[in-house]
């Protein structure tokens, strides 16, 4: 009897333990799967709506269009810079960032329904064929341009290298339109335009594509030889530069810095913080530098301006920049295009967030609008902070950054710490075509020659510890 009782109670105890373990595991499984259950329920909802649209919409919709629009809507809901790129848009983006493509070599715009040549690019098929500025192109391979958008016309003019195209051209002084046959060739977009302004080297960087760093080094070497020992300083014009490739912004900054941090990128997790570091070598040979910025200077432009400002390597002149301080990663989707996804924020070497704040100039110089534009410009210039759904700025400093100053420097205009100021970015983006009417450029020239006085309304940022002071034409 005693043995029977022992077996019975042992069996009962084991059964109880097994039951408790089962209940615990089921509870844990349910708890872990609950979020996924809700996710799948939402996906079922999407499937139901998709099928209802396909079956009941007044006209038969395009399934691909519906899916692409749904994906783009999901990404657009995150922030203004995340988006879906169709295969065609992805290819166009790659052409833009490479800075080279098969084409004719002309900058064009649209005027009265026809393509107008802004300027032929030197040593290209269009230039060699005699195409001139202000020529009007009415037909492409005998097909009328009227009715096409500028993008559609440019796409038709671009194409595989060594393939011909015939342009029908209307030129002032010619009684009749005439045809010009051109064979496409590799066209490289020069992202850097440079010239000597007397004893000052003027370098305008229009975008940050794969050619920018190499073009800048080439332009600087040429200007130093042209101006010679009388060179007093360099102006780097980043106004209306919308940005581009991060590695090119880092390389351009490195061209003028001997050492120290250039930019920090902080992602979702602290361990994803990365820092780009400058290497020895200054292409300006220590000469004074002015960087021009305005409300059209964004992203990569702000990285360059912020790095040179924080190291006191340059004086920033103009108006507050756009304030796009976020990193977009291009994630290919095979034959289905790609997505552009915001994955990190930018910080200057002094741990200052660019996002929705921008770069404040050391010297504020407003560019006066001409009479014909007064009243037409928006009262409040648009910047990142004014974009609907923009990524919020972040005051937290990246852990891997170089130490910032103990106290944030106050703004003389507001008396507030820069880190405490509310989100505000952007300013006027108008730049006159004539250099003599360009107030910001003319002030920069006087500043480098020691002729400018007054106008200083903000101090340069304190350099990081341990570091030295220091409608656009479309090419085709």
Tab-separated table of N, CA and C in Angstrom, residues 289-294 309 314-320 359-366 439-440 443-444 446-448 452-461:
chain	number	residue	atom	x	y	z
A	289	UNK	N	39.292	81.117	-46.117
A	289	UNK	CA	38.184	80.578	-46.907
A	289	UNK	C	36.881	81.211	-46.458
A	290	UNK	N	36.034	81.544	-47.426
A	290	UNK	CA	34.656	81.956	-47.173
A	290	UNK	C	33.738	80.933	-47.826
A	291	UNK	N	32.729	80.480	-47.101
A	291	UNK	CA	31.722	79.586	-47.660
A	291	UNK	C	30.407	80.351	-47.739
A	292	UNK	N	29.814	80.411	-48.931
A	292	UNK	CA	28.531	81.087	-49.127
A	292	UNK	C	27.401	80.060	-49.049
A	293	UNK	N	26.387	80.336	-48.223
A	293	UNK	CA	25.222	79.465	-48.113
A	293	UNK	C	23.951	80.305	-48.135
A	294	UNK	N	22.827	79.661	-48.444
A	294	UNK	CA	21.519	80.323	-48.361
A	294	UNK	C	20.461	79.247	-48.103
A	309	UNK	N	33.046	75.379	-40.532
A	309	UNK	CA	32.694	76.374	-39.518
A	309	UNK	C	33.162	75.918	-38.138
A	314	UNK	N	36.792	78.152	-41.996
A	314	UNK	CA	36.150	79.066	-42.950
A	314	UNK	C	35.175	79.968	-42.222
A	315	UNK	N	34.904	81.097	-42.819
A	315	UNK	CA	33.857	82.003	-42.350
A	315	UNK	C	32.631	81.776	-43.224
A	316	UNK	N	31.505	81.521	-42.585
A	316	UNK	CA	30.277	81.238	-43.331
A	316	UNK	C	29.511	82.547	-43.508
A	317	UNK	N	29.206	82.882	-44.745
A	317	UNK	CA	28.527	84.140	-45.078
A	317	UNK	C	27.264	83.833	-45.872
A	318	UNK	N	26.191	84.554	-45.601
A	318	UNK	CA	24.935	84.389	-46.340
A	318	UNK	C	23.764	84.360	-45.394
A	319	UNK	N	22.866	83.388	-45.588
A	319	UNK	CA	21.691	83.235	-44.734
A	319	UNK	C	21.551	81.772	-44.323
A	320	UNK	N	20.689	81.499	-43.347
A	320	UNK	CA	20.555	80.162	-42.772
A	320	UNK	C	20.215	79.121	-43.833
A	359	UNK	N	22.410	75.388	-40.801
A	359	UNK	CA	23.668	76.025	-40.413
A	359	UNK	C	23.451	77.530	-40.410
A	360	UNK	N	23.734	78.155	-39.285
A	360	UNK	CA	23.646	79.620	-39.207
A	360	UNK	C	24.955	80.226	-39.678
A	361	UNK	N	24.903	81.237	-40.534
A	361	UNK	CA	26.145	81.868	-40.994
A	361	UNK	C	26.823	82.652	-39.882
A	362	UNK	N	28.123	82.814	-39.995
A	362	UNK	CA	28.855	83.680	-39.076
A	362	UNK	C	28.514	85.143	-39.350
A	363	UNK	N	28.322	85.446	-40.619
A	363	UNK	CA	27.973	86.811	-41.031
A	363	UNK	C	26.729	86.728	-41.907
A	364	UNK	N	25.653	87.347	-41.461
A	364	UNK	CA	24.388	87.305	-42.204
A	364	UNK	C	24.356	88.443	-43.218
A	365	UNK	N	24.254	88.074	-44.479
A	365	UNK	CA	24.105	89.053	-45.569
A	365	UNK	C	22.876	88.655	-46.368
A	366	UNK	N	21.847	89.465	-46.338
A	366	UNK	CA	20.628	89.197	-47.089
A	366	UNK	C	20.792	89.665	-48.532
A	439	UNK	N	25.043	90.558	-53.893
A	439	UNK	CA	25.463	91.213	-52.659
A	439	UNK	C	26.321	90.304	-51.800
A	440	UNK	N	25.931	89.043	-51.671
A	440	UNK	CA	26.673	88.103	-50.823
A	440	UNK	C	28.066	87.834	-51.377
A	443	UNK	N	30.268	90.958	-50.929
A	443	UNK	CA	30.715	91.117	-49.543
A	443	UNK	C	31.841	90.127	-49.238
A	444	UNK	N	31.718	88.891	-49.734
A	444	UNK	CA	32.751	87.884	-49.501
A	444	UNK	C	34.089	88.323	-50.091
A	446	UNK	N	35.100	91.426	-50.559
A	446	UNK	CA	35.623	92.498	-49.703
A	446	UNK	C	36.158	91.929	-48.390
A	447	UNK	N	35.462	90.936	-47.855
A	447	UNK	CA	35.874	90.340	-46.579
A	447	UNK	C	37.264	89.718	-46.693
A	448	UNK	N	37.507	88.960	-47.769
A	448	UNK	CA	38.800	88.312	-47.941
A	448	UNK	C	39.907	89.318	-48.222
A	452	UNK	N	35.846	94.730	-45.754
A	452	UNK	CA	34.480	94.690	-45.224
A	452	UNK	C	34.481	95.057	-43.747
A	453	UNK	N	33.432	95.771	-43.337
A	453	UNK	CA	33.267	96.128	-41.929
A	453	UNK	C	31.809	95.933	-41.540
A	454	UNK	N	31.574	95.691	-40.237
A	454	UNK	CA	30.202	95.582	-39.741
A	454	UNK	C	29.530	94.311	-40.197
A	455	UNK	N	28.228	94.246	-40.081
A	455	UNK	CA	27.336	93.159	-40.483
A	455	UNK	C	27.490	91.869	-39.679
A	456	UNK	N	28.547	91.729	-38.861
A	456	UNK	CA	28.706	90.481	-38.120
A	456	UNK	C	27.646	90.395	-37.033
A	457	UNK	N	26.834	89.360	-37.081
A	457	UNK	CA	25.751	89.225	-36.102
A	457	UNK	C	25.835	87.916	-35.331
A	458	UNK	N	26.742	87.032	-35.683
A	458	UNK	CA	26.879	85.763	-34.973
A	458	UNK	C	28.335	85.351	-34.951
A	459	UNK	N	28.741	84.667	-33.900
A	459	UNK	CA	30.122	84.229	-33.773
A	459	UNK	C	30.288	82.827	-34.346
A	460	UNK	N	31.499	82.526	-34.861
A	460	UNK	CA	31.741	81.145	-35.303
A	460	UNK	C	31.630	80.189	-34.134
A	461	UNK	N	31.275	78.946	-34.422
A	461	UNK	CA	31.154	77.939	-33.370
A	461	UNK	C	32.515	77.661	-32.760
